[in-house]
PDB file of C-alpha atoms in Angstrom:
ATOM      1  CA  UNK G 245     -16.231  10.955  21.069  1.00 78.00           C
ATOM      2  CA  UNK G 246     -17.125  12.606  17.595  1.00 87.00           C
ATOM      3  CA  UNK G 247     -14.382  10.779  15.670  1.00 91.00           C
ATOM      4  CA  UNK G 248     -15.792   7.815  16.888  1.00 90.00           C
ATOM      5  CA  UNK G 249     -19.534   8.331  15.655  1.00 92.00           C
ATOM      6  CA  UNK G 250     -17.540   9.686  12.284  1.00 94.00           C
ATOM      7  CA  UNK G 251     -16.102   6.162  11.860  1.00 95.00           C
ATOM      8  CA  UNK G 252     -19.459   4.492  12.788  1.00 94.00           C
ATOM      9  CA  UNK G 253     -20.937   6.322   9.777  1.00 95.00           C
ATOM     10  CA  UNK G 254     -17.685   5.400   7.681  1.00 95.00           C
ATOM     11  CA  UNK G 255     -18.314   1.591   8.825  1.00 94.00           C
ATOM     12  CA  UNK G 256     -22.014   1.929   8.215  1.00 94.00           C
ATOM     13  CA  UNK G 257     -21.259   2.962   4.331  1.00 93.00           C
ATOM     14  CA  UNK G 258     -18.299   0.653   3.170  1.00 91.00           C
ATOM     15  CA  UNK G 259     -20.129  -1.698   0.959  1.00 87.00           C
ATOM     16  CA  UNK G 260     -21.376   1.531  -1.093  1.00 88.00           C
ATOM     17  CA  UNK G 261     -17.934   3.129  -1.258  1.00 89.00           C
ATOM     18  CA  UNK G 262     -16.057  -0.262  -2.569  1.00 85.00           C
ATOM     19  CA  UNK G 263     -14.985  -1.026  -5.849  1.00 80.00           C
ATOM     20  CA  UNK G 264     -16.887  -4.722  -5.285  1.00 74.00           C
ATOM     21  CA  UNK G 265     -20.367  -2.538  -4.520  1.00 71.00           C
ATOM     22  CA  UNK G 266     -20.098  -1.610  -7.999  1.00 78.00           C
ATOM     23  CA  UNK G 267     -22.480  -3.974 -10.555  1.00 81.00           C
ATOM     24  CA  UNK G 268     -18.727  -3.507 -13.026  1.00 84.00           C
ATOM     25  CA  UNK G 269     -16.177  -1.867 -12.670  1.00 85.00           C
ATOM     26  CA  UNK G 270     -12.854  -1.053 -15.078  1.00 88.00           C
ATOM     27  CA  UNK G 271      -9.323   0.887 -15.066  1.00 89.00           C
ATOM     28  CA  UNK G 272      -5.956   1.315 -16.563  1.00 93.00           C
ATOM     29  CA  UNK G 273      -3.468   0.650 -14.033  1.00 93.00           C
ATOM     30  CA  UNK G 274       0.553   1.680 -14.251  1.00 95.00           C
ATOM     31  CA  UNK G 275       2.711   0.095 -12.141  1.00 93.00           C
ATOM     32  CA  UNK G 276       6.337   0.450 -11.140  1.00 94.00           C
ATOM     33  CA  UNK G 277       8.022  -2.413  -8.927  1.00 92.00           C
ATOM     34  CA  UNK G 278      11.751  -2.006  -7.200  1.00 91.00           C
ATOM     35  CA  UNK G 279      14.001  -3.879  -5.149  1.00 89.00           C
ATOM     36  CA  UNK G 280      17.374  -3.122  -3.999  1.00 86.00           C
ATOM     37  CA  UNK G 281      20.060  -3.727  -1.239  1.00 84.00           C
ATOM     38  CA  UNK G 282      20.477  -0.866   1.479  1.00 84.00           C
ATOM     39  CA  UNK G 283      23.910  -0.405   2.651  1.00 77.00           C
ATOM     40  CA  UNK G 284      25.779  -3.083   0.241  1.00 73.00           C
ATOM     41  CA  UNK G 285      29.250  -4.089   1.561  1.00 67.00           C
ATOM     42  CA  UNK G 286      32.265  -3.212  -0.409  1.00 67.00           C
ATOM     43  CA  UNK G 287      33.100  -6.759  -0.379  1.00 67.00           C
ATOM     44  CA  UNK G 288      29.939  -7.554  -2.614  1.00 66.00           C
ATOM     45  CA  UNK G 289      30.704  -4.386  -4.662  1.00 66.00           C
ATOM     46  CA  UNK G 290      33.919  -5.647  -5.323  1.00 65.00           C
ATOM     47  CA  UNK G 291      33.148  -9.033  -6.544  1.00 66.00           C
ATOM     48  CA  UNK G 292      34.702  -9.847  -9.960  1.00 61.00           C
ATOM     49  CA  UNK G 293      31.320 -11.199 -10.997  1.00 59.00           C
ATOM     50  CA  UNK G 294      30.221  -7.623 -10.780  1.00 62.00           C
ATOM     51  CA  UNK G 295      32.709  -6.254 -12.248  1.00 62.00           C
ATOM     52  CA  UNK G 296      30.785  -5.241 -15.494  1.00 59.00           C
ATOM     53  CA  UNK G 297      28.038  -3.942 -13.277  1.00 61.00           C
ATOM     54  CA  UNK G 298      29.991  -0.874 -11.341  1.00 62.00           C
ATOM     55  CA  UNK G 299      27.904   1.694 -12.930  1.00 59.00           C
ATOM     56  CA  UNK G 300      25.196   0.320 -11.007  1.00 62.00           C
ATOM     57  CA  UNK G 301      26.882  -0.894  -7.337  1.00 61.00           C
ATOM     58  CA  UNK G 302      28.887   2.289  -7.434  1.00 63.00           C
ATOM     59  CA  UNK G 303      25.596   4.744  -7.757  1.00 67.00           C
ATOM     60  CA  UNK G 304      23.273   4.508  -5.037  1.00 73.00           C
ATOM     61  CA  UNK G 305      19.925   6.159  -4.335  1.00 72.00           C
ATOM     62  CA  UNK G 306      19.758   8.144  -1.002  1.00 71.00           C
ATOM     63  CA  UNK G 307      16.725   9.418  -1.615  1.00 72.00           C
ATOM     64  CA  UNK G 308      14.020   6.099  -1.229  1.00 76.00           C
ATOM     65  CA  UNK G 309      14.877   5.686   2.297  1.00 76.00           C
ATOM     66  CA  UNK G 310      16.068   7.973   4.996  1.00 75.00           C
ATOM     67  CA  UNK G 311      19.570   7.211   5.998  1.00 72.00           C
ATOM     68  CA  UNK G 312      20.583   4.564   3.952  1.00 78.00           C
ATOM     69  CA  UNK G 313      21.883   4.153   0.348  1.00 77.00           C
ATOM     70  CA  UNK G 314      20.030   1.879  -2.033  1.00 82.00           C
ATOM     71  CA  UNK G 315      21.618  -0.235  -4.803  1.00 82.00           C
ATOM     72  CA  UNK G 316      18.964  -1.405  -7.446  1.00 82.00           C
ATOM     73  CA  UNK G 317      19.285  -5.278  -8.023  1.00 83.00           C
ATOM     74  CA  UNK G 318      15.381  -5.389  -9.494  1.00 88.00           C
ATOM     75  CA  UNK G 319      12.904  -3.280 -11.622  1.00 90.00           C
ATOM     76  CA  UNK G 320      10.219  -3.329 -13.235  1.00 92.00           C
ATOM     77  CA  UNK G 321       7.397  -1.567 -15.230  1.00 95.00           C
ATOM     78  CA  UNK G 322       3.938  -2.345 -16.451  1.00 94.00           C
ATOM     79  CA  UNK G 323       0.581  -1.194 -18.112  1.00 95.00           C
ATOM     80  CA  UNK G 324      -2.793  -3.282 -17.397  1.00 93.00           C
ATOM     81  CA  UNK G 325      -6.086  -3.112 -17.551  1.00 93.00           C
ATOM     82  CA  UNK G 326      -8.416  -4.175 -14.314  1.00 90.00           C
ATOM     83  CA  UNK G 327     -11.609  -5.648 -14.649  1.00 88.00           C
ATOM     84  CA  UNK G 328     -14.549  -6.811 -12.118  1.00 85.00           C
ATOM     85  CA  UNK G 329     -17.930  -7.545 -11.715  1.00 84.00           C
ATOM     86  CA  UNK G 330     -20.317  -8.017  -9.181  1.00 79.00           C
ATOM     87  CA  UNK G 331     -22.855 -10.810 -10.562  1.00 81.00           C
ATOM     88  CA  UNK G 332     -21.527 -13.095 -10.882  1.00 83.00           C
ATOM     89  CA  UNK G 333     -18.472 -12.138  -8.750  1.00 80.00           C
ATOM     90  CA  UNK G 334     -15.507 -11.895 -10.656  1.00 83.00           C
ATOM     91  CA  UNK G 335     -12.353 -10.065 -11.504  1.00 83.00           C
ATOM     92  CA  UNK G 336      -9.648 -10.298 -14.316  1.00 88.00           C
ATOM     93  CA  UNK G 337      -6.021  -8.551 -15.138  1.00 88.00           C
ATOM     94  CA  UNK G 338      -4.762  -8.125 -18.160  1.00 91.00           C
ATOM     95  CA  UNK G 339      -1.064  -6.994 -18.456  1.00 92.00           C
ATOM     96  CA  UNK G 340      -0.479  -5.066 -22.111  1.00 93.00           C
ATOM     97  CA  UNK G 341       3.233  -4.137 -22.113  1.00 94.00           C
ATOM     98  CA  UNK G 342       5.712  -4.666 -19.450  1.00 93.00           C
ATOM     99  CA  UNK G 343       9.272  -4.508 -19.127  1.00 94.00           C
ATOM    100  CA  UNK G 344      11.819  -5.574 -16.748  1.00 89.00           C
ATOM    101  CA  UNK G 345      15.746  -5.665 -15.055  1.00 85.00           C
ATOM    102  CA  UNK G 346      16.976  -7.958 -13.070  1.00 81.00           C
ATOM    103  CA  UNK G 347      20.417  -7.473 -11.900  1.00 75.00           C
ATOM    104  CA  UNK G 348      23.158 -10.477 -10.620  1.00 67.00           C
ATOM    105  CA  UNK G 349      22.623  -9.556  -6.920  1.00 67.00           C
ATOM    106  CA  UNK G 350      19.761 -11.038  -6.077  1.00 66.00           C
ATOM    107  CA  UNK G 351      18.467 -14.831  -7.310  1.00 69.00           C
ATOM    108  CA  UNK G 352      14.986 -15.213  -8.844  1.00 70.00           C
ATOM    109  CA  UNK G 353      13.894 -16.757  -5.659  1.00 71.00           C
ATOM    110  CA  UNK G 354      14.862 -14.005  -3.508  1.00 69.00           C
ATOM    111  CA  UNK G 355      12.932 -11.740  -5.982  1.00 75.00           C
ATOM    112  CA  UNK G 356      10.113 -13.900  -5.754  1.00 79.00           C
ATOM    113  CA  UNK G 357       9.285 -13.941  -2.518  1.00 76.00           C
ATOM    114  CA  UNK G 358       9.553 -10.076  -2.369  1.00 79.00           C
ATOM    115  CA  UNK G 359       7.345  -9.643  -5.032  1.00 81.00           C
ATOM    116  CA  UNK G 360       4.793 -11.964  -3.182  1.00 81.00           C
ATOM    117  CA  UNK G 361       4.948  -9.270  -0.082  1.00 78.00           C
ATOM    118  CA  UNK G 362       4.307  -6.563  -2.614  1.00 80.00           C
ATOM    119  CA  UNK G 363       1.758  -7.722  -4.051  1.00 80.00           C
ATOM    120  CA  UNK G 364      -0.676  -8.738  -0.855  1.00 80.00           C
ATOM    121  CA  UNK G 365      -4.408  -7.519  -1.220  1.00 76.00           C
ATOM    122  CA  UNK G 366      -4.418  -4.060   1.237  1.00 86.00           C
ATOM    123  CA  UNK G 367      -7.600  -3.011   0.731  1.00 90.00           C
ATOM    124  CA  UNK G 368      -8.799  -0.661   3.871  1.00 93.00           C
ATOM    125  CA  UNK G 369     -12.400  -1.629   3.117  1.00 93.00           C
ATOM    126  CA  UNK G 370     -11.746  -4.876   4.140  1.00 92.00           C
ATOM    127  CA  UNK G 371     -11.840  -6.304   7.863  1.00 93.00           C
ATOM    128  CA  UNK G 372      -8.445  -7.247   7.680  1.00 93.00           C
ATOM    129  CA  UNK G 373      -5.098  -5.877   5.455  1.00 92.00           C
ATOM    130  CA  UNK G 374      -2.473  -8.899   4.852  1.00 88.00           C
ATOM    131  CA  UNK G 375       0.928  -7.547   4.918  1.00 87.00           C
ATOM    132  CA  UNK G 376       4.073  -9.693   5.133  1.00 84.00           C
ATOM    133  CA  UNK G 377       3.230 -12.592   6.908  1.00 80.00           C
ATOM    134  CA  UNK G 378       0.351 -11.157   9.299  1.00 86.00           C
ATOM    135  CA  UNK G 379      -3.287  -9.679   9.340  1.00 89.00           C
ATOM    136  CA  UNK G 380      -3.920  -6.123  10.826  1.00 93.00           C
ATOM    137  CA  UNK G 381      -7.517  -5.111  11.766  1.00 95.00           C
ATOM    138  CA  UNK G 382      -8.592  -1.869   9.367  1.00 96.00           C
ATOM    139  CA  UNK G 383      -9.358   0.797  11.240  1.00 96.00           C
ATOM    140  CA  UNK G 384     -12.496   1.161   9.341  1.00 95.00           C
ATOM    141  CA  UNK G 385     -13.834  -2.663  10.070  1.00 94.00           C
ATOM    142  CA  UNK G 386     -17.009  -3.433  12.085  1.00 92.00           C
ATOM    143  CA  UNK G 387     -14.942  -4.025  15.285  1.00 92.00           C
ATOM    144  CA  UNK G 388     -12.151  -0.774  15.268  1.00 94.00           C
ATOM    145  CA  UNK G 389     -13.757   1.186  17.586  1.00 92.00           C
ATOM    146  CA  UNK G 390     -13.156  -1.673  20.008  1.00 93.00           C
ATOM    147  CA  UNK G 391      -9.790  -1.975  19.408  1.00 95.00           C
ATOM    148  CA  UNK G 392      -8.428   1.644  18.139  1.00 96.00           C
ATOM    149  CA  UNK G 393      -7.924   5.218  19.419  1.00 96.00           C
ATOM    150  CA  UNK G 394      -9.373   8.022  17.098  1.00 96.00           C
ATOM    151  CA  UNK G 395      -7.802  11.643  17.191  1.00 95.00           C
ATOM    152  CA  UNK G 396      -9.742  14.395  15.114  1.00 93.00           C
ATOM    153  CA  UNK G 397      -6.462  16.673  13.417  1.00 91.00           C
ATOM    154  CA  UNK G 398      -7.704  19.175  10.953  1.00 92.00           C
ATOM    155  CA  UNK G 399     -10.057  19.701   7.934  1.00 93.00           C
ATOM    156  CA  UNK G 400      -9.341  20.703   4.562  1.00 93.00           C
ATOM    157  CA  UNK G 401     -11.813  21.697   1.256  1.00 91.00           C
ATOM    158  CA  UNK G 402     -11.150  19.246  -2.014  1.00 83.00           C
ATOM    159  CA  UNK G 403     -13.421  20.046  -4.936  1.00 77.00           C
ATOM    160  CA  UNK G 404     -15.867  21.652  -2.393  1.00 84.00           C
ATOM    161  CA  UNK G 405     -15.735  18.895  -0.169  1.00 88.00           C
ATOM    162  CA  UNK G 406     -14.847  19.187   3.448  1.00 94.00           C
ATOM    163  CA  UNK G 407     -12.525  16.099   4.366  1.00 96.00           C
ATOM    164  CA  UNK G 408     -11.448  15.301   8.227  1.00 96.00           C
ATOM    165  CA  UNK G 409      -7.859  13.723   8.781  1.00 96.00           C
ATOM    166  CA  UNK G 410      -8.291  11.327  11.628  1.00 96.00           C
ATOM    167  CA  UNK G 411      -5.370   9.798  13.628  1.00 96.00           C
ATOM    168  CA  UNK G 412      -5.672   6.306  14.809  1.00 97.00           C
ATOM    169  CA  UNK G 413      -3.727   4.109  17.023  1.00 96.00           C
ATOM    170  CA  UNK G 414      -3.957   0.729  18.660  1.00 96.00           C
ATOM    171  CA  UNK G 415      -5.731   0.979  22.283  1.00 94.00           C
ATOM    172  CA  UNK G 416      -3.335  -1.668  22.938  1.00 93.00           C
ATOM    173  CA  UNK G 417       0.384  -0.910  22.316  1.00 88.00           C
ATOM    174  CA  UNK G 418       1.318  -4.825  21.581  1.00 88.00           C
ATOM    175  CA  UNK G 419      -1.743  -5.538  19.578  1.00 91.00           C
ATOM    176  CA  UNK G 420      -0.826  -6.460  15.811  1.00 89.00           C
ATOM    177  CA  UNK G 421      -2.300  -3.218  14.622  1.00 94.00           C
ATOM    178  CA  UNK G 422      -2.263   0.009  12.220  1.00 95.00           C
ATOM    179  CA  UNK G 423      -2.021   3.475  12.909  1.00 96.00           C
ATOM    180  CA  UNK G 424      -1.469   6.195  11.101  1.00 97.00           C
ATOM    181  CA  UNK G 425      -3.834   9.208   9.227  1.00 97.00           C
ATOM    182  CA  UNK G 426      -7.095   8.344   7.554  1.00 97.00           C
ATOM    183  CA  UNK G 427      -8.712  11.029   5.935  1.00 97.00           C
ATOM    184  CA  UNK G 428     -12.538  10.869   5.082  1.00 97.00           C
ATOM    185  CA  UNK G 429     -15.364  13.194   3.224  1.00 95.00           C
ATOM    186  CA  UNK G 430     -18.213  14.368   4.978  1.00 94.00           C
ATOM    187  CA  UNK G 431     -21.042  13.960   2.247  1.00 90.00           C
ATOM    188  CA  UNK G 432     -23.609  11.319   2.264  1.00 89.00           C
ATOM    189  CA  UNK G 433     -21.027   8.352   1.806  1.00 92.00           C
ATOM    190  CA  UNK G 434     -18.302   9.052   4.078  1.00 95.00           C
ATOM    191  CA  UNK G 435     -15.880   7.903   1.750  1.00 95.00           C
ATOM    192  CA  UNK G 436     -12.230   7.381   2.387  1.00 96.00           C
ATOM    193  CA  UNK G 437     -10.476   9.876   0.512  1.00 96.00           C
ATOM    194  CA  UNK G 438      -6.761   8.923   1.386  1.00 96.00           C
ATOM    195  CA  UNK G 439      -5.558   6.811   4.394  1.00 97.00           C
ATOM    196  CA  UNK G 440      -0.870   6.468   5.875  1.00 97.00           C
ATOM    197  CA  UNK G 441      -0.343   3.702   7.595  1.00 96.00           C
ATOM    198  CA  UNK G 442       2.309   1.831   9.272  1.00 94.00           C
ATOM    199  CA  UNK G 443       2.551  -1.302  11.685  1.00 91.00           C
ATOM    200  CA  UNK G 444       2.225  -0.736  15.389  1.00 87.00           C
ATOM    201  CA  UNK G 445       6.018   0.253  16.198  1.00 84.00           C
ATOM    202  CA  UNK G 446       5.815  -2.239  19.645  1.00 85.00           C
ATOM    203  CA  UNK G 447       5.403  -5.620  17.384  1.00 84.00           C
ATOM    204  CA  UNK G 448       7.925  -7.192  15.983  1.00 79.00           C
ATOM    205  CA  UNK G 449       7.389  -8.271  12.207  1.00 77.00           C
ATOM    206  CA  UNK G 450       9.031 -10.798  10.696  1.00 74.00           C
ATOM    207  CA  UNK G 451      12.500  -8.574  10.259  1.00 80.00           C
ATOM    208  CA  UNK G 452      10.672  -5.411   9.165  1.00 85.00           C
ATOM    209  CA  UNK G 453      12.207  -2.751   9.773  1.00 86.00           C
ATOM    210  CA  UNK G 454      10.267  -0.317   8.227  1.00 87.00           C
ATOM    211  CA  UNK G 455       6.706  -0.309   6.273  1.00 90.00           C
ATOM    212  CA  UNK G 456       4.605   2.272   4.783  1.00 93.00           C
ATOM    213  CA  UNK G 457       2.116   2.460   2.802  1.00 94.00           C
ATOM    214  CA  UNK G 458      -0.191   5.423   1.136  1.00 96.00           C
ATOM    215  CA  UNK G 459      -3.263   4.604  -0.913  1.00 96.00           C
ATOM    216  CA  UNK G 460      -5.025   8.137  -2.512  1.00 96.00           C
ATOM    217  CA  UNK G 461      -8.371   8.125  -3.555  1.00 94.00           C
ATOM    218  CA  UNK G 462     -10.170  10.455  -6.037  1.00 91.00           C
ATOM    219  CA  UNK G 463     -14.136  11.844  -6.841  1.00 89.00           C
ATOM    220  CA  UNK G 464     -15.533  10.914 -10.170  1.00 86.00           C
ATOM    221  CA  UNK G 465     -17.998  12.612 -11.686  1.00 83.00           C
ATOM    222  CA  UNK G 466     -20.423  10.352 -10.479  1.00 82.00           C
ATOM    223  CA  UNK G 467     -19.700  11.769  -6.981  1.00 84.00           C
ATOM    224  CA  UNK G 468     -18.354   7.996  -6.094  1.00 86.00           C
ATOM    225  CA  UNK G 469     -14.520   7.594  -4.729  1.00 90.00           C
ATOM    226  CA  UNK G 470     -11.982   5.208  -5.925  1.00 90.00           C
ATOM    227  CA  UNK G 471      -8.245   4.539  -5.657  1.00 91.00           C
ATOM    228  CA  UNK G 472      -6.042   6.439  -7.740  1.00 93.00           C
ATOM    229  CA  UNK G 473      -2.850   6.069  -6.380  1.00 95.00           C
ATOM    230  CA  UNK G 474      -0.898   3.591  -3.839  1.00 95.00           C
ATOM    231  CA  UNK G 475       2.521   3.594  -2.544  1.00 95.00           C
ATOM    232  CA  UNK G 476       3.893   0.552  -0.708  1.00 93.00           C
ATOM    233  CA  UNK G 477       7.712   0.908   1.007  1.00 92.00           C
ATOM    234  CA  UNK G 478       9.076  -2.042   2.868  1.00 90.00           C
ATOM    235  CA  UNK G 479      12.582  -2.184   4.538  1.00 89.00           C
ATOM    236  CA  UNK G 480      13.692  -5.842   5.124  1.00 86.00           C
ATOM    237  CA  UNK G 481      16.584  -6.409   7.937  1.00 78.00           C
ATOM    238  CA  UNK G 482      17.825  -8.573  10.391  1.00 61.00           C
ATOM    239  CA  UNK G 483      19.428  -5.867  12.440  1.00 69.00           C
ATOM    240  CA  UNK G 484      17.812  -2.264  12.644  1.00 73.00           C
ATOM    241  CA  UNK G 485      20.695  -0.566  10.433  1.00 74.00           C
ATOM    242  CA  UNK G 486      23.099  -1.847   8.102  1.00 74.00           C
ATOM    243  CA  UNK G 487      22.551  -4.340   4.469  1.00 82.00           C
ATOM    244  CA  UNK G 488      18.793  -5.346   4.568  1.00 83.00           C
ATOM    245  CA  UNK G 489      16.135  -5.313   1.304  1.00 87.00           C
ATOM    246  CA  UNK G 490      14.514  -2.289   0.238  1.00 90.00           C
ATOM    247  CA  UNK G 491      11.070  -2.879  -2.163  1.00 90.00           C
ATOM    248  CA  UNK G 492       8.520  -0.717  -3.303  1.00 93.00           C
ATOM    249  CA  UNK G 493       5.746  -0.274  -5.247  1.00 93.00           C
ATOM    250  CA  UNK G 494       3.843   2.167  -6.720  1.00 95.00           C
ATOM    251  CA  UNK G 495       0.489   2.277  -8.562  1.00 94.00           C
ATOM    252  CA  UNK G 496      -1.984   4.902 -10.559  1.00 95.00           C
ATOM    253  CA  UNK G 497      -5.049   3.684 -11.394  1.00 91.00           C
ATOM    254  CA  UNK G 498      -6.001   5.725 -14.656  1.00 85.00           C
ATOM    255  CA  UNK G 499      -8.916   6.172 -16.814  1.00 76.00           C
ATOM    256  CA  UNK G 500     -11.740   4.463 -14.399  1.00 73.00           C
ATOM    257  CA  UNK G 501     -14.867   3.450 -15.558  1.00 74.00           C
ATOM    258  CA  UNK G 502     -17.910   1.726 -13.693  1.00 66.00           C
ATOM    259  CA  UNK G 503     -21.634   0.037 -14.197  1.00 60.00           C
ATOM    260  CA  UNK G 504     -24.263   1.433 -11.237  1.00 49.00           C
ATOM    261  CA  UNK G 505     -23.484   0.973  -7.456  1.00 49.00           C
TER     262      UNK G 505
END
């Protein structure tokens, strides 16, 4: 199987293509944080306690997720700057300006713990991505071919660069999986040069009903790849329609600058 052999190579080159490989490494990051309430009940609209918040409970966004209105009850923006080094092996944020709006819907615990999901380590290069409450294999650890189905789709041309868009799926429709599109450039490095994922639709996960996530990658003019933008959509309910939790998350990593790999 060719797609196969492509993600041996891919598995064969991770260390090189990781931010850690890199002896330092440095960005500007913006980030943009939201939570909200699908399908809020009139009753809740209607409480007197929210009386002076209408504007807000009576204009919903349709557009976030597919079939269901979203009522903002959380949001919040950011600028930091990301840095980390190899030896010794460290790594440091440093938030410069942020601002934030909380609305009465919600409690600060309840925000909390949403926050906590959206901010779990997904890193593809890794063996395993930690979302919600669980571990999923990446398709690109030492062990995937074991454990996932590869599907060449197409090829495209970025910058000169042919990339191959790979589907993936779990060999094993009740394994706590991935699948979803991983692209990857065919030069030396076989980077990842953008990966879609979602959780194998079969599992049940901790009353998500819906996750996806997006990370983009980008060519320096080193010739190196790194992340440049991530989009992470979680849909929280205990029934598969109706009032559930709605967060997102969405990151650019600007202005990147790194020591030798």
């Amino acid at each position: 199987n060719p797609a196969v052999e492509l993600i041996k190579h891919v598995v064969d080159n991770r260390k090189r293509n990781r931010v850690e490989g890199f002896e330092s490494y440095q960005e500007e990051q913006y980030e943009k944080i939201l939570l909200g309430i699908t399908d809020i009940p009139d009753k809740i609209k209607n409480n007197k306690m929210l009386r002076s918040w209408k504007s807000v409970t009576n204009n919903t966004d349709t557009t976030l997720l597919k079939g269901s209105g979203i009522t903002p009850v959380f949001l919040q923006e950011s600028v930091q700057d990301f840095y980390s080094q190899r030896q010794p092996k460290r790594s440091k944020i440093w938030v410069k300006a942020t601002q934030k709006i909380k609305f009465p819907i919600m409690d600060d615990e309840g925000v909390d713990k949403y926050l906590r999901y959206l901010y779990q380590d997904a890193d593809i290069y890794d063996d395993y991505v930690d979302l919600v409450t669980d571990h999923f294999m990446s398709p690109i650890s030492d062990n995937a071919p074991l454990f996932y189905r590869y599907y060449p789709a197409d090829t495209t041309v970025v910058d000169g660069v042919k990339i191959v868009r790979l589907q993936f799926f779990p060999r094993n429709k009740t394994d706590m999986l991935l699948q979803g599109d991983l692209y990857i450039a065919l030069d030396s490095t076989y980077p990842v040069t953008r990966i879609t994922y979602t959780v194998n639709p079969n599992i049940n996960l901790n009353w998500v009903r819906n996750l996806e996530m997006e990370q983009n990658f980008k060519k320096l003019s080193t010739g190196k790849w790194v992340l440049s933008e991530e989009n992470y959509l979680l849909d929280f309910g205990a029934t598969r329609k109706g009032t559930g939790i709605f967060a997102k998350r969405y990151v650019s990593h600007i202005k990147q600058n790194m020591g030798v790999a």
